[in-house]
Amino acid sequence: MTTPVASERRRQLSRFASPVALVALMWAIQILDAILPGSFTGFGLRSWDLGSLPGLILGPLLHASWPHLIGNTLPLLVLGCLVAVEGGGRFWLVTVITAAIGGAGTWLINAPGTLTVGASVLVFGYFAYVVVRIFSPRPVAHRIAYALIALFVIVLYGGSILTGIIGAGPGVSWQAHLFGAVGGVVAALSGTRRRKALDA
């Protein structure tokens, strides 16, 4: 017999299934890319190419190499789970907004023909989302909790995030990082406005 406590614990843990599933999908795609002939990276986002617009969705799922995927996996899981604390639906909404804005900005700003793949657009979006959620109109206890989480995230990833935008090396898309972060901010502020409307 399932107790109410066990049921609630299972419900809480199920929130983290979404980011885990997203990362698992990325790994499955990378494994298939290694096994099958050709390369999936061609389905990424190619700037100023209207035919590559499906790359807005596919680009974050694809990676140029195993080190590329491995480097994105841990921050994606950590930050994704922090976003998913608010529920699986919220996680996917933030993911879609971040991918759309991050991809659109990259498509417009990058040099024509530049191919962009990788989940770092989502990593930067989740980071920005978690930090900006401090300003959510929630009870003081929740805002303090968000502030502590944001402080932890800034200490853990702040340096890497700043370097990824200002000091990105050759072959690294600072555009995807910057606009991914913009997408995260938009997602956070849209949630804030919606909550204010509900509280009005």
Coordinates of C-alpha atoms in Angstrom, one line a residue:
M1 CA 0.0 0.0 0.0
T2 CA 1.4 3.4 -1.0
T3 CA 1.4 6.0 1.8
P4 CA 0.6 9.6 1.1
V5 CA 4.2 10.5 2.0
A6 CA 5.7 8.0 -0.5
S7 CA 3.2 9.1 -3.2
E8 CA 4.2 12.8 -2.7
R9 CA 7.9 11.9 -2.7
R10 CA 7.4 10.0 -6.0
R11 CA 5.6 12.9 -7.5
Q12 CA 8.4 15.3 -6.4
L13 CA 11.1 13.1 -7.9
S14 CA 9.1 12.7 -11.2
R15 CA 9.7 16.4 -11.9
F16 CA 13.4 15.6 -12.6
A17 CA 12.5 13.0 -15.2
S18 CA 12.2 15.7 -17.9
P19 CA 15.8 17.0 -17.8
V20 CA 17.1 13.4 -17.4
A21 CA 15.1 12.3 -20.4
L22 CA 16.4 15.3 -22.5
V23 CA 20.0 14.4 -21.7
A24 CA 19.3 10.7 -22.4
L25 CA 17.9 11.7 -25.8
M26 CA 21.1 13.7 -26.6
W27 CA 23.3 10.7 -25.7
A28 CA 21.1 8.3 -27.7
I29 CA 21.5 10.7 -30.7
Q30 CA 25.2 10.9 -30.3
I31 CA 25.5 7.1 -30.1
L32 CA 23.5 6.7 -33.3
D33 CA 25.6 9.4 -34.9
A34 CA 28.7 7.4 -34.1
I35 CA 27.2 4.1 -35.4
L36 CA 25.4 5.2 -38.6
P37 CA 27.1 6.5 -41.7
G38 CA 27.3 10.2 -42.2
S39 CA 26.8 12.9 -39.6
F40 CA 23.8 14.3 -37.9
T41 CA 25.4 17.7 -37.2
G42 CA 24.3 18.8 -40.7
F43 CA 20.8 19.0 -39.3
G44 CA 21.9 21.8 -37.0
L45 CA 21.2 25.5 -37.3
R46 CA 22.9 27.2 -40.3
S47 CA 22.8 31.0 -40.1
W48 CA 20.8 32.8 -42.8
D49 CA 19.7 29.5 -44.3
L50 CA 15.9 29.3 -44.2
G51 CA 16.1 25.6 -44.9
S52 CA 17.9 25.0 -41.7
L53 CA 15.3 26.5 -39.4
P54 CA 14.3 23.0 -38.0
G55 CA 17.8 23.4 -36.4
L56 CA 16.1 25.6 -33.9
I57 CA 14.8 22.4 -32.4
L58 CA 17.4 19.9 -33.6
G59 CA 20.5 22.0 -33.0
P60 CA 20.5 21.8 -29.2
L61 CA 20.2 18.0 -29.4
L62 CA 23.2 17.5 -31.6
H63 CA 26.9 17.7 -30.7
A64 CA 30.0 17.9 -32.8
S65 CA 32.0 15.4 -30.7
W66 CA 31.9 13.3 -27.5
P67 CA 33.8 15.9 -25.5
H68 CA 31.3 18.5 -26.6
L69 CA 28.4 16.4 -25.3
I70 CA 30.2 15.4 -22.1
G71 CA 31.1 19.0 -21.4
N72 CA 27.4 20.0 -21.6
T73 CA 25.9 17.0 -19.8
L74 CA 26.6 17.9 -16.1
P75 CA 25.7 21.6 -16.2
L76 CA 22.6 20.7 -18.3
L77 CA 21.5 18.1 -15.7
V78 CA 22.2 20.4 -12.7
L79 CA 20.6 23.5 -14.1
G80 CA 17.8 21.6 -15.8
C81 CA 16.8 20.0 -12.5
L82 CA 16.8 23.4 -10.8
V83 CA 14.4 24.6 -13.5
A84 CA 12.3 21.4 -13.2
V85 CA 11.7 22.0 -9.5
E86 CA 8.8 24.1 -10.7
G87 CA 7.4 21.1 -12.6
G88 CA 7.9 19.2 -15.9
G89 CA 5.6 21.5 -17.8
R90 CA 7.5 24.6 -16.7
F91 CA 10.8 22.9 -17.6
W92 CA 9.7 22.2 -21.2
L93 CA 8.3 25.7 -21.6
V94 CA 11.6 27.2 -20.5
T95 CA 13.4 24.8 -22.8
V96 CA 11.3 25.8 -25.9
I97 CA 11.5 29.6 -25.2
T98 CA 15.3 29.3 -24.7
A99 CA 15.8 27.2 -27.8
A100 CA 13.7 29.5 -29.9
I101 CA 15.2 32.8 -28.8
G102 CA 18.7 31.4 -28.5
G103 CA 18.5 29.9 -32.0
A104 CA 16.8 32.9 -33.6
G105 CA 19.4 35.3 -32.3
T106 CA 22.3 32.9 -33.3
W107 CA 20.7 32.5 -36.8
L108 CA 20.6 36.3 -37.3
I109 CA 23.9 37.4 -35.7
N110 CA 26.3 34.6 -36.8
A111 CA 28.1 34.9 -40.1
P112 CA 26.0 33.4 -43.0
G113 CA 26.5 29.7 -43.4
T114 CA 27.8 29.2 -39.9
L115 CA 26.6 25.8 -38.5
T116 CA 25.7 25.8 -34.8
V117 CA 25.0 22.7 -32.7
G118 CA 25.1 21.9 -29.0
A119 CA 23.1 22.1 -25.8
S120 CA 25.1 25.1 -24.4
V121 CA 22.3 27.3 -25.6
L122 CA 20.0 25.6 -23.1
V123 CA 22.7 25.6 -20.4
F124 CA 23.0 29.4 -20.6
G125 CA 19.2 29.7 -20.8
Y126 CA 18.7 27.6 -17.6
F127 CA 21.4 29.5 -15.8
A128 CA 19.8 32.9 -16.6
Y129 CA 16.3 31.5 -15.7
V130 CA 17.4 30.3 -12.3
V131 CA 19.2 33.6 -11.5
V132 CA 16.3 35.9 -12.6
R133 CA 13.7 33.9 -10.8
I134 CA 14.8 35.6 -7.6
F135 CA 12.5 38.4 -8.7
S136 CA 9.4 36.2 -8.9
P137 CA 6.5 37.6 -6.8
R138 CA 6.4 34.6 -4.4
P139 CA 6.3 34.5 -0.6
V140 CA 9.5 35.7 1.0
A141 CA 10.6 32.2 2.0
H142 CA 10.4 31.1 -1.6
R143 CA 12.4 34.1 -2.8
I144 CA 15.0 33.5 -0.2
A145 CA 15.3 29.9 -1.4
Y146 CA 15.6 31.1 -5.0
A147 CA 18.3 33.6 -3.9
L148 CA 20.3 30.9 -2.2
I149 CA 20.0 28.6 -5.3
A150 CA 20.9 31.4 -7.6
L151 CA 24.0 32.2 -5.4
F152 CA 25.0 28.6 -5.6
V153 CA 24.6 28.5 -9.4
I154 CA 26.5 31.8 -9.8
V155 CA 29.4 30.5 -7.7
L156 CA 29.4 27.1 -9.5
Y157 CA 29.0 28.3 -13.1
G158 CA 29.2 32.1 -13.1
G159 CA 32.8 32.2 -14.3
S160 CA 32.2 29.7 -17.0
I161 CA 29.1 31.5 -18.2
L162 CA 30.8 34.9 -18.4
T163 CA 33.8 33.3 -20.2
G164 CA 31.5 31.5 -22.6
I165 CA 30.0 34.9 -23.7
I166 CA 32.9 37.3 -23.5
G167 CA 35.9 35.0 -24.0
A168 CA 34.6 32.2 -26.2
G169 CA 37.4 30.6 -28.1
P170 CA 37.5 29.7 -31.8
G171 CA 34.7 27.4 -32.9
V172 CA 32.6 28.3 -29.8
S173 CA 29.4 30.2 -30.5
W174 CA 29.2 33.1 -28.1
Q175 CA 26.0 34.1 -30.0
A176 CA 24.3 30.9 -28.9
H177 CA 25.5 31.5 -25.3
L178 CA 24.3 35.1 -25.3
F179 CA 20.9 34.6 -26.9
G180 CA 20.3 31.4 -24.9
A181 CA 20.8 33.5 -21.7
V182 CA 18.4 36.1 -23.2
G183 CA 15.9 33.3 -23.8
G184 CA 16.2 32.2 -20.1
V185 CA 15.6 35.8 -19.0
V186 CA 12.5 36.0 -21.2
A187 CA 11.2 32.7 -19.8
A188 CA 11.7 33.8 -16.2
L189 CA 10.1 37.2 -16.8
S190 CA 7.1 35.7 -18.6
G191 CA 6.5 33.4 -15.6
T192 CA 6.8 36.4 -13.3
R193 CA 4.2 38.4 -15.3
R194 CA 1.8 35.4 -15.4
R195 CA 2.0 35.0 -11.6
K196 CA 1.4 38.7 -11.0
A197 CA -1.7 38.5 -13.2
L198 CA -3.0 35.5 -11.2
D199 CA -2.3 37.4 -7.9
A200 CA -4.0 40.6 -9.1

